Amino acid sequence: MVPLRGRSEELGKLLDALRAAANGQASLAIVSGEPGIGKSALLAAAVEQAERQGFLIASAVAHQTDNISPLASLAPALRAGPEPLIDTDQFLELAALNTQPLWLAERLADLIGRRLAGVRALIVLDDAQWSDPLTAFVLRVVVARLPAANLLWLLATRPSPGGPADQLVEAVNVPVHAIPLAPLTADAIQDLAADRLNHAVDRSLAVQLAGVQGIPFLAEQLIAGLYLSDSDLSAGLVEGVRRRTGELSEAARDLVRTAAVFGSEFRLEDVAVLMAAPVARLAAPLEETIQAGLLTDAGSVLRFRHELLRSAALADVPPSAQRALHGAIANQLMSAGRGAAAAAPHVLAVAQSGDTTAVATLREAARDLLATMSTTAAEVIQEAFDLTRVDDPLRAEVGVDVVGVLLAAWQYDRAKAFADDLLSGTALYHGPITPDLQATIRLHLAPYQWASQRLDVKELSTPGASPHLAERLAAFRALAGQQTPSVQDPVAQALVQVTAAEQAQADGRYAEARDLYAGARQADTGLGSLPTTLVEVGELYCRAETDELPSALDRVRELMTVGDSWAGPQLAVLRARLEYAAGNLQQAEEAANSGLRWMDQLQVSGLATAAEQVLALVALLRGHLTQARKLAGSDPTISALLAIADGDAKAVSRLAATPQDFPERIGVLLQANLADELSESAAGRGARAVVAAGNDVEQLAAAVEIVRTAQRPLLLAQAEERYGRAALEAGDRKTGVPALERALDSLTALGATAPAGRIQAVLQAAGVRRRRWTAVPPRAQQGWEALTPMERRVALLVAEGHTNRSAAEELVVSASTVGTHLRAVFGKLGVNSRVQLTRLVLERFAPPPNA
């Protein structure tokens, strides 16, 4: 390989990153610089070094035309080499997920993670500024998902503020190595020239090399005779290419000029059609261009050796000729069945304001791209809108398309801002704003506003709109809290059903709500219909509350691979809640964290609190009180549960205000002996029976059997604990000990070490002996977690101002016992006064525990 000149420092940084990857520290390296500065050469040197160290190499180059094909930029890297990252079957599986970017990214992260287990790898993407939108999104997800892999991600990009590379840097949680490339020194340029010439540089060439201003590509082209030194770099290259093409045949010159208009890559058969020449007759001219160093044959397509060469060749094509060729190319691509999306860039190159044919083609292109490339579709439809005149009614029609496409790409804020401008009589549109136009746009926005809880009644009324549109708007007003209307339109009827379902769910009438959601989901769809997956989320929640938890959980797991991936955060939070209800704490934690990660990736945050509730509850069950406190925020129920865990018995009364939609609310209300409000599910009936039984052992036994049918192991353990404690207090060890042991074993298996530890303590106090007690890890020696429940209660009372005597009266123990516990508290918390203890407690409890 030719030596890499003038880049030792930059290459050293990449070698350091490779060594870190070999030791299990994944990272991202971004090589940036202007065209021709040597980015590809640096990447090639890094690849060579990685190969010598036994790294698996996966490499690809993005192209300007990639933005109309999903995953076009990254796919070659996935399939490259004798040992590809993704095999054929897996790649076909991914292809089926092109319309579901989140599921595709998650699946790809899983596949790459499995493939690279114990393997060192380098994944390279050159010209990343041209990455297609799906590749850019997938990279953000996959890089963040694999922080501990033996992997270096290496991208080269032109400076592109806010482009794919910048977005990736903002999204990842791995070290980032920014490697900007400056022009080479004069000495490095001369060394590079000597390497290419295999001899020293003479004085005249050295003078010419000074004109390339440190750009390696231009130095190489100067040596090849394609660049003439000049004060204007672009002019020098244009003149050099012109001189070289002047030596070609007329057919070869036509081929180069036509190809330059096509783009950086093209098909020979397309150029042949435009040149009205059989493909066979272009074989010799093509060979001339390859020998001249202008084109390279990549098999299915031809490419310019460098984008700068194409730019130089294009500069020699008169603007009028470029326009004519772009128009002919667009017609050729459309007539050849390649689709409006492929023709769109050429249409845009020649279209002028008011060109209705161009607008029609671009609208078709946006529709074609919407399913798989929604981000590109959004840009194309915006271009179509810009081509319409401000007073043309067609502008309003295309404006509706803009709103719809932006929403389909989940760019709600952008869609809302555009819609407001369109309807407000600004410079954006001077045509008639009819009631139906207003209603149509509002009905495009409303489902997404409902999904993110942003419905605004003021925007849901359009007097004079067509009856079916007016009914749909009225139905959305009902969803926003106004009176439910009587409607005939099928879409409006479905919306009314969802309104009734939400009200029934809020009232705890889950069976009724379930059926209403199911009916709404099966109704006809149209403008204003709610996203089907999100309606099913409501249905599944209610199914879980009506003794269908296992089947509801199976369905939400299925939807997380086949449903609408834009609904990923909602599905993840629902799954977290249902996994928690089923006692699957690890799965609940993973689902909640996935939901938070996806919210960040999709830039939505409305469900973050719900995900953090589940994480806090899991932490509480594991006895990780500090972690639970960090997650609790201002959530009053979590705060009350924390206070109870910290020994504040009075906090139980605060559980009465637990909201209807709190995760596994049944168990919380059972803890507070407040089961009257619960639904008629087996879990609800069982919890009510447990509360009603009090300490009656026989009634508790019957109540436990009701709870058992609900298939909620955490709730069952809670009921078994009450049953066992009551039996022990009644002197019935034969009944009480087995009940407590069943609860202990269940909670231990689930990883719920905090309640398991409480039950273990009861059994040990009752004299039960086991060969091994496995429920509780060793208690911390220092800090709040080191305190026993009684020590926590003493600490809280002292912080409230109690003396030892008054605290003893509160706890029904002696003052000396309080003193003993207080000394232990001082030692474990590292304080030596009541004032210091009070300060620590107030810092931990804000507001104070019994407020």
Coordinates of C-alpha atoms in Angstrom, one line a residue, residues 26-533:
A26 CA -16.7 0.5 21.7
S27 CA -16.3 4.0 20.3
L28 CA -17.2 6.2 17.3
A29 CA -14.6 8.0 15.2
I30 CA -15.7 10.8 12.8
V31 CA -13.2 11.9 10.2
S32 CA -14.3 15.2 8.6
G33 CA -12.9 17.4 5.9
E34 CA -13.6 19.0 2.6
P35 CA -13.7 17.0 -0.7
G36 CA -10.3 15.7 -1.8
I37 CA -8.7 16.3 1.6
G38 CA -7.8 12.6 2.1
K39 CA -10.6 11.2 4.2
S40 CA -10.9 7.9 2.2
A41 CA -7.1 7.4 2.3
L42 CA -7.1 7.7 6.1
L43 CA -10.0 5.2 6.3
A44 CA -8.1 2.8 4.0
A45 CA -5.0 3.0 6.2
A46 CA -7.1 2.3 9.3
V47 CA -8.7 -0.6 7.6
E48 CA -5.3 -2.0 6.7
Q49 CA -4.1 -1.7 10.3
A50 CA -7.3 -3.3 11.6
E51 CA -7.0 -6.3 9.3
R52 CA -3.4 -6.9 10.5
Q53 CA -4.8 -7.0 14.0
G54 CA -7.4 -9.6 13.2
F55 CA -10.4 -7.3 13.1
L56 CA -13.5 -8.2 11.2
I57 CA -14.0 -5.4 8.6
A58 CA -17.4 -4.2 7.4
S59 CA -17.2 -1.3 5.0
A60 CA -19.5 0.8 2.8
V61 CA -19.6 4.1 0.9
A62 CA -22.8 6.3 0.8
H63 CA -23.8 7.9 -2.4
Q64 CA -25.9 10.9 -3.4
T65 CA -28.7 8.7 -4.7
D66 CA -29.0 6.7 -1.5
N67 CA -31.8 8.8 -0.1
I68 CA -34.5 7.1 -2.1
S69 CA -33.6 3.6 -1.0
P70 CA -34.0 2.4 2.6
L71 CA -30.7 1.4 4.3
A72 CA -28.9 1.8 1.0
S73 CA -25.9 3.4 2.6
L74 CA -25.3 0.8 5.4
A75 CA -26.5 -2.4 3.7
P76 CA -23.3 -3.1 1.7
A77 CA -21.3 -3.0 5.0
L78 CA -23.7 -5.6 6.5
R79 CA -23.3 -8.0 3.6
A80 CA -19.6 -7.3 2.7
G81 CA -16.8 -9.8 2.9
P82 CA -16.5 -13.6 3.3
E83 CA -17.9 -13.4 6.8
P84 CA -20.7 -10.8 6.6
L85 CA -22.2 -9.3 9.7
I86 CA -25.7 -10.4 8.5
D87 CA -26.4 -13.6 6.6
T88 CA -28.9 -13.8 3.7
D89 CA -31.8 -15.0 5.7
Q90 CA -31.3 -12.3 8.3
F91 CA -30.9 -9.6 5.7
L92 CA -34.2 -10.7 4.1
E93 CA -35.8 -10.5 7.5
L94 CA -34.5 -6.9 7.9
A95 CA -35.8 -6.0 4.5
A96 CA -39.3 -6.9 5.6
L97 CA -38.9 -4.3 8.4
N98 CA -38.1 -1.3 6.1
T99 CA -41.4 0.3 7.0
Q100 CA -40.7 -0.1 10.8
P101 CA -37.5 1.8 11.5
L102 CA -37.4 1.3 15.3
W103 CA -38.0 -2.5 15.0
L104 CA -35.5 -2.7 12.2
A105 CA -32.8 -0.9 14.2
E106 CA -33.5 -2.9 17.4
R107 CA -33.3 -6.2 15.4
L108 CA -30.1 -5.1 13.6
A109 CA -28.5 -4.2 17.0
D110 CA -29.4 -7.6 18.3
L111 CA -28.0 -9.4 15.3
I112 CA -24.8 -7.4 15.2
G113 CA -24.3 -7.9 18.9
R114 CA -24.7 -11.6 18.6
R115 CA -22.4 -11.7 15.6
L116 CA -19.7 -9.8 17.3
A117 CA -19.7 -11.7 20.6
G118 CA -16.0 -12.3 21.2
V119 CA -15.1 -10.7 17.9
R120 CA -13.1 -7.5 17.2
A121 CA -14.7 -5.5 14.5
L122 CA -14.4 -2.2 12.5
I123 CA -17.4 -0.9 10.7
V124 CA -16.7 1.8 8.2
L125 CA -19.0 4.2 6.3
D126 CA -17.4 6.7 3.9
D127 CA -19.2 9.8 2.6
A128 CA -21.6 9.6 5.5
Q129 CA -23.0 13.0 4.7
W130 CA -25.0 11.2 2.0
S131 CA -26.5 8.5 4.2
D132 CA -30.1 7.7 3.6
P133 CA -32.4 8.7 6.4
L134 CA -33.0 5.1 7.5
T135 CA -29.3 4.4 7.8
A136 CA -28.8 7.6 9.8
F137 CA -31.6 6.6 12.2
V138 CA -30.4 2.9 12.5
L139 CA -26.8 4.1 13.3
R140 CA -28.1 6.2 16.1
V141 CA -29.9 3.2 17.6
V142 CA -27.3 0.5 17.0
V143 CA -24.2 2.5 18.1
A144 CA -26.0 3.4 21.4
R145 CA -27.1 -0.3 21.9
L146 CA -23.6 -1.8 21.7
P147 CA -21.4 0.3 24.1
A148 CA -19.5 -2.7 25.4
A149 CA -18.7 -4.5 22.1
N150 CA -15.2 -4.9 20.7
L151 CA -16.1 -2.4 18.0
L152 CA -15.0 0.8 16.4
W153 CA -17.5 2.7 14.2
L154 CA -15.5 4.8 11.7
L155 CA -17.3 7.4 9.6
A156 CA -16.0 9.9 7.1
T157 CA -18.0 13.0 6.3
R158 CA -17.8 16.4 4.7
P159 CA -18.6 19.2 7.1
S160 CA -22.4 19.1 7.4
P161 CA -23.8 20.9 10.4
G162 CA -26.8 19.0 11.7
G163 CA -26.1 16.2 9.2
P164 CA -26.1 12.4 9.9
A165 CA -22.7 12.5 11.7
D166 CA -23.7 15.4 14.0
Q167 CA -27.0 13.7 14.8
L168 CA -25.1 10.4 15.6
V169 CA -22.6 12.2 17.9
E170 CA -25.5 13.7 19.9
A171 CA -27.4 10.4 20.2
V172 CA -24.6 7.9 21.2
N173 CA -23.3 7.0 24.7
V174 CA -19.9 5.9 23.6
P175 CA -16.6 7.8 23.4
V176 CA -16.4 10.0 20.3
H177 CA -13.1 10.7 18.5
A178 CA -13.5 13.8 16.3
I179 CA -10.7 13.8 13.7
P180 CA -10.9 16.9 11.4
L181 CA -8.5 16.9 8.4
A182 CA -6.6 20.1 7.5
P183 CA -4.7 20.6 4.3
L184 CA -1.4 18.7 4.1
T185 CA 1.9 20.6 4.5
A186 CA 4.0 21.3 1.4
D187 CA 6.5 18.7 2.4
A188 CA 3.8 16.0 2.8
I189 CA 2.4 16.9 -0.6
Q190 CA 5.8 16.5 -2.2
D191 CA 6.3 13.2 -0.4
L192 CA 3.0 12.0 -1.7
A193 CA 3.9 13.1 -5.3
A194 CA 7.2 11.2 -5.0
D195 CA 5.4 8.1 -3.9
R196 CA 3.2 8.2 -6.9
L197 CA 6.0 9.0 -9.3
N198 CA 8.5 6.5 -7.8
H199 CA 11.2 9.2 -7.9
A200 CA 12.0 12.6 -6.4
V201 CA 9.9 15.7 -7.4
D202 CA 11.7 18.1 -9.7
R203 CA 11.7 21.8 -9.2
S204 CA 9.1 22.7 -11.8
L205 CA 6.6 20.1 -10.5
A206 CA 7.2 21.3 -6.9
V207 CA 6.2 24.8 -8.0
Q208 CA 3.0 23.4 -9.6
L209 CA 2.3 21.3 -6.5
A210 CA 2.3 24.4 -4.4
G211 CA -0.9 25.4 -6.3
V212 CA -3.0 22.5 -5.0
Q213 CA -3.1 24.2 -1.5
G214 CA -2.5 21.0 0.5
I215 CA -5.3 19.0 -1.0
P216 CA -4.0 15.4 -1.8
F217 CA -6.6 14.6 -4.4
L218 CA -5.6 17.6 -6.5
A219 CA -2.0 16.7 -6.1
E220 CA -2.7 13.2 -7.5
Q221 CA -4.7 14.7 -10.4
L222 CA -1.9 17.0 -11.2
I223 CA 0.4 14.1 -11.5
A224 CA -2.2 12.3 -13.6
G225 CA -2.5 15.3 -15.8
L226 CA -6.1 16.1 -14.8
Y227 CA -5.4 19.2 -12.9
L228 CA -3.6 22.3 -13.9
S229 CA -2.1 24.5 -11.2
D230 CA -4.1 27.7 -10.9
S231 CA -5.1 30.2 -8.2
D232 CA -8.6 28.9 -8.5
L233 CA -8.6 25.2 -7.6
S234 CA -12.0 24.5 -9.2
A235 CA -10.9 26.2 -12.5
G236 CA -7.7 24.3 -12.5
L237 CA -9.4 21.0 -12.2
V238 CA -12.1 21.9 -14.8
E239 CA -9.4 22.8 -17.2
G240 CA -7.5 19.6 -16.5
V241 CA -10.5 17.4 -17.0
R242 CA -11.3 19.4 -20.2
R243 CA -7.8 18.7 -21.5
R244 CA -8.0 15.0 -20.7
T245 CA -11.5 14.6 -22.3
G246 CA -10.2 16.4 -25.3
E247 CA -8.0 13.4 -26.0
L248 CA -11.0 11.1 -25.9
S249 CA -13.3 10.1 -28.8
E250 CA -16.4 12.2 -29.3
A251 CA -18.6 9.2 -28.0
A252 CA -16.5 9.1 -24.9
R253 CA -16.8 12.8 -24.3
D254 CA -20.6 12.6 -24.7
L255 CA -20.7 9.7 -22.3
V256 CA -18.8 11.7 -19.6
R257 CA -21.0 14.8 -20.0
T258 CA -24.2 12.9 -20.0
A259 CA -23.1 10.8 -17.0
A260 CA -22.1 13.9 -15.1
V261 CA -25.7 15.2 -15.3
F262 CA -27.0 11.8 -14.1
G263 CA -25.0 12.0 -10.9
S264 CA -22.1 10.4 -9.1
E265 CA -23.3 7.0 -10.1
F266 CA -25.5 5.8 -13.1
R267 CA -26.4 2.8 -15.2
L268 CA -24.9 2.5 -18.6
E269 CA -28.2 1.4 -20.2
D270 CA -29.8 4.7 -19.0
V271 CA -27.1 6.8 -20.6
A272 CA -27.3 4.7 -23.8
V273 CA -31.0 5.6 -24.1
L274 CA -30.3 9.3 -23.8
M275 CA -27.5 9.1 -26.3
A276 CA -29.7 7.0 -28.7
A277 CA -26.9 4.5 -28.9
P278 CA -27.0 0.7 -28.3
V279 CA -25.2 -0.3 -25.1
A280 CA -22.8 -2.4 -27.1
R281 CA -21.5 0.7 -29.0
L282 CA -20.7 2.4 -25.7
A283 CA -18.3 -0.4 -24.5
A284 CA -15.3 1.2 -26.2
P285 CA -16.0 4.8 -25.1
L286 CA -16.6 3.5 -21.6
E287 CA -13.2 1.8 -21.6
E288 CA -11.6 5.1 -22.7
T289 CA -13.1 7.0 -19.8
I290 CA -12.0 4.3 -17.4
Q291 CA -8.4 4.4 -18.7
A292 CA -8.5 8.2 -18.5
G293 CA -9.2 7.9 -14.8
L294 CA -12.6 9.5 -14.9
L295 CA -15.0 6.6 -14.3
T296 CA -14.9 3.3 -12.5
D297 CA -17.0 0.2 -13.1
A298 CA -18.8 -1.0 -9.9
G299 CA -20.6 -3.9 -11.6
S300 CA -24.3 -2.9 -11.6
V301 CA -23.5 0.8 -11.8
L302 CA -20.8 3.1 -13.0
R303 CA -19.3 5.9 -10.9
F304 CA -17.1 8.8 -11.2
R305 CA -13.8 8.2 -9.4
H306 CA -14.4 11.2 -7.3
E307 CA -17.2 13.7 -6.9
L308 CA -14.8 16.5 -7.7
L309 CA -14.2 14.9 -11.2
R310 CA -17.9 14.8 -11.8
S311 CA -18.2 18.4 -10.8
A312 CA -15.4 19.4 -13.1
A313 CA -17.0 17.4 -16.0
L314 CA -20.4 19.0 -15.3
A315 CA -18.9 22.5 -15.4
D316 CA -18.2 21.9 -19.1
V317 CA -21.9 21.2 -19.8
P318 CA -23.8 24.5 -20.7
P319 CA -26.7 25.2 -18.3
S320 CA -29.2 24.9 -21.1
A321 CA -27.9 21.5 -22.0
Q322 CA -28.0 20.5 -18.3
R323 CA -31.7 21.5 -18.1
A324 CA -32.5 19.6 -21.2
L325 CA -30.7 16.5 -20.0
H326 CA -32.3 16.6 -16.6
G327 CA -35.7 16.7 -18.2
A328 CA -34.9 13.9 -20.6
I329 CA -33.5 11.8 -17.7
A330 CA -36.6 12.3 -15.6
N331 CA -38.8 11.2 -18.6
Q332 CA -36.5 8.2 -19.2
L333 CA -36.6 7.0 -15.6
M334 CA -40.4 7.3 -15.5
S335 CA -40.9 5.6 -18.8
A336 CA -38.5 2.8 -17.8
G337 CA -40.7 2.1 -14.7
R338 CA -38.1 3.3 -12.2
G339 CA -40.7 5.4 -10.4
A340 CA -41.3 9.0 -9.6
A341 CA -38.8 8.8 -6.6
A342 CA -35.9 8.1 -8.9
A343 CA -36.9 10.9 -11.3
A344 CA -37.6 13.4 -8.5
P345 CA -34.0 14.9 -8.3
H346 CA -34.0 15.5 -12.0
V347 CA -37.4 17.0 -11.9
L348 CA -36.3 19.4 -9.2
A349 CA -33.3 20.4 -11.3
V350 CA -35.5 21.8 -14.1
A351 CA -38.8 22.6 -12.5
Q352 CA -40.0 26.2 -12.2
S353 CA -42.7 27.8 -10.1
G354 CA -46.1 26.9 -11.4
D355 CA -44.9 23.7 -13.1
T356 CA -48.0 21.5 -12.4
T357 CA -46.5 18.5 -14.1
A358 CA -43.4 18.6 -11.9
V359 CA -45.7 19.1 -8.8
A360 CA -47.7 16.0 -9.8
T361 CA -44.5 13.9 -10.2
L362 CA -43.1 15.0 -6.9
R363 CA -46.4 14.3 -5.1
E364 CA -46.3 10.8 -6.6
A365 CA -42.7 10.4 -5.5
A366 CA -43.6 11.4 -1.9
R367 CA -46.4 8.8 -1.8
D368 CA -44.0 6.2 -3.2
L369 CA -41.4 7.0 -0.6
L370 CA -43.7 7.4 2.4
A371 CA -43.8 3.8 3.5
T372 CA -40.1 3.2 3.6
M373 CA -38.4 6.6 3.5
S374 CA -40.7 9.0 5.3
T375 CA -38.0 11.6 6.0
T376 CA -37.1 11.8 2.3
A377 CA -40.8 11.9 1.4
A378 CA -41.2 14.9 3.7
E379 CA -38.5 16.8 1.9
V380 CA -39.9 15.9 -1.6
I381 CA -43.5 17.0 -0.7
Q382 CA -42.1 20.2 0.7
E383 CA -40.3 20.8 -2.7
A384 CA -43.6 20.2 -4.5
F385 CA -45.4 22.7 -2.3
D386 CA -42.7 25.3 -3.0
L387 CA -43.2 24.9 -6.7
T388 CA -46.9 26.0 -6.5
R389 CA -47.8 29.6 -6.6
V390 CA -49.0 31.3 -3.4
D391 CA -52.5 32.1 -4.8
D392 CA -53.1 28.8 -6.6
P393 CA -55.7 26.6 -4.9
L394 CA -53.4 23.7 -5.8
R395 CA -51.1 25.0 -3.1
A396 CA -53.6 24.3 -0.4
E397 CA -54.1 20.8 -1.7
V398 CA -50.4 20.1 -1.7
G399 CA -50.2 21.8 1.7
V400 CA -52.5 19.2 3.1
D401 CA -50.2 16.6 1.7
V402 CA -47.2 18.3 3.4
V403 CA -49.0 18.0 6.8
G404 CA -50.0 14.4 6.2
V405 CA -46.5 13.3 5.2
L406 CA -44.8 15.2 8.1
L407 CA -47.1 13.5 10.5
A408 CA -46.5 10.1 9.0
A409 CA -42.8 10.7 9.6
W410 CA -43.7 11.6 13.2
Q411 CA -42.5 15.2 12.7
Y412 CA -45.5 16.6 14.6
D413 CA -44.0 20.0 15.7
R414 CA -42.9 20.7 12.1
A415 CA -46.4 19.7 10.8
K416 CA -48.2 21.8 13.4
A417 CA -46.1 24.9 12.6
F418 CA -46.6 24.5 8.9
A419 CA -50.4 24.0 9.3
D420 CA -50.7 27.1 11.4
D421 CA -48.9 29.1 8.9
L422 CA -50.9 27.7 6.0
L423 CA -54.2 28.5 7.7
S424 CA -53.4 31.9 9.1
G425 CA -53.3 33.9 5.9
T426 CA -49.5 34.5 6.0
A427 CA -47.3 34.7 2.9
L428 CA -47.3 31.0 2.8
Y429 CA -50.7 30.9 1.1
H430 CA -52.9 33.6 -0.4
G431 CA -55.7 31.5 -1.7
P432 CA -59.1 30.8 -0.2
I433 CA -59.1 29.1 3.2
T434 CA -62.3 27.2 3.1
P435 CA -63.9 25.5 6.1
D436 CA -63.2 22.1 4.6
L437 CA -59.5 22.9 4.2
Q438 CA -59.3 23.9 7.8
A439 CA -61.2 20.9 9.0
T440 CA -59.1 18.5 6.8
I441 CA -55.8 19.8 8.2
R442 CA -57.2 19.8 11.8
L443 CA -58.2 16.2 11.3
H444 CA -54.8 15.3 10.1
L445 CA -53.3 16.7 13.3
A446 CA -55.9 15.6 15.8
P447 CA -54.9 11.8 16.0
Y448 CA -51.3 12.7 16.8
Q449 CA -52.4 15.4 19.3
W450 CA -54.6 12.7 21.0
A451 CA -51.6 10.3 21.0
S452 CA -49.4 12.9 22.8
Q453 CA -52.3 14.4 24.9
R454 CA -52.2 17.7 23.1
L455 CA -55.8 18.0 22.0
D456 CA -57.0 21.6 22.0
V457 CA -60.7 22.1 21.8
K458 CA -60.3 25.6 20.3
E459 CA -58.8 24.1 17.2
L460 CA -61.4 21.4 16.8
S461 CA -64.3 23.5 15.6
T462 CA -64.7 24.7 12.0
P463 CA -68.2 26.2 11.3
G464 CA -69.4 25.4 7.7
A465 CA -67.4 22.3 7.2
S466 CA -68.9 19.3 5.4
P467 CA -71.1 17.2 7.7
H468 CA -68.8 14.2 7.9
L469 CA -65.8 16.4 8.7
A470 CA -67.8 18.4 11.3
E471 CA -68.9 15.1 13.0
R472 CA -65.3 13.9 13.2
L473 CA -64.2 17.2 14.8
A474 CA -67.1 17.0 17.2
A475 CA -65.9 13.5 18.2
F476 CA -62.4 14.8 18.8
R477 CA -63.9 17.5 21.0
A478 CA -65.5 14.7 23.0
L479 CA -62.1 13.0 23.3
A480 CA -60.8 16.3 24.7
G481 CA -63.4 16.3 27.4
Q482 CA -66.5 18.0 25.9
Q483 CA -70.0 16.5 25.6
T484 CA -70.2 13.3 23.4
P485 CA -72.2 14.1 20.2
S486 CA -74.6 11.9 18.3
V487 CA -72.9 11.0 15.0
Q488 CA -73.5 9.0 11.8
D489 CA -70.1 9.1 10.2
P490 CA -68.2 5.7 10.7
V491 CA -64.9 7.4 11.6
A492 CA -66.7 9.7 14.0
Q493 CA -68.5 6.7 15.6
A494 CA -65.2 5.0 16.2
L495 CA -63.9 8.1 17.9
V496 CA -66.9 8.3 20.1
Q497 CA -66.3 4.6 21.0
V498 CA -62.8 5.5 22.1
T499 CA -64.1 8.4 24.2
A500 CA -66.5 6.0 25.9
A501 CA -63.7 3.4 26.4
E502 CA -61.4 6.0 28.0
Q503 CA -64.1 7.0 30.4
A504 CA -64.9 3.4 31.3
Q505 CA -61.2 2.7 31.8
A506 CA -60.8 5.8 34.1
D507 CA -63.8 4.6 36.1
G508 CA -62.3 1.1 36.5
R509 CA -65.0 -0.6 34.2
Y510 CA -62.3 -2.5 32.3
A511 CA -64.4 -5.1 30.7
E512 CA -66.6 -2.5 29.1
A513 CA -63.6 -0.4 28.1
R514 CA -62.0 -3.4 26.5
D515 CA -65.0 -4.2 24.3
L516 CA -65.3 -0.5 23.3
Y517 CA -61.6 -0.3 22.3
A518 CA -62.0 -3.5 20.3
G519 CA -65.0 -2.2 18.5
A520 CA -63.3 1.1 17.6
R521 CA -60.3 -0.8 16.3
Q522 CA -62.4 -2.8 13.9
A523 CA -64.3 0.2 12.5
D524 CA -63.7 1.7 9.0
T525 CA -60.7 4.1 8.8
G526 CA -60.3 7.4 7.1
L527 CA -59.2 10.9 7.7
G528 CA -59.1 11.5 11.4
S529 CA -58.9 7.8 12.4
L530 CA -56.7 7.1 15.5
P531 CA -53.6 5.0 15.0
T532 CA -54.7 1.4 15.3
T533 CA -51.8 0.3 17.4

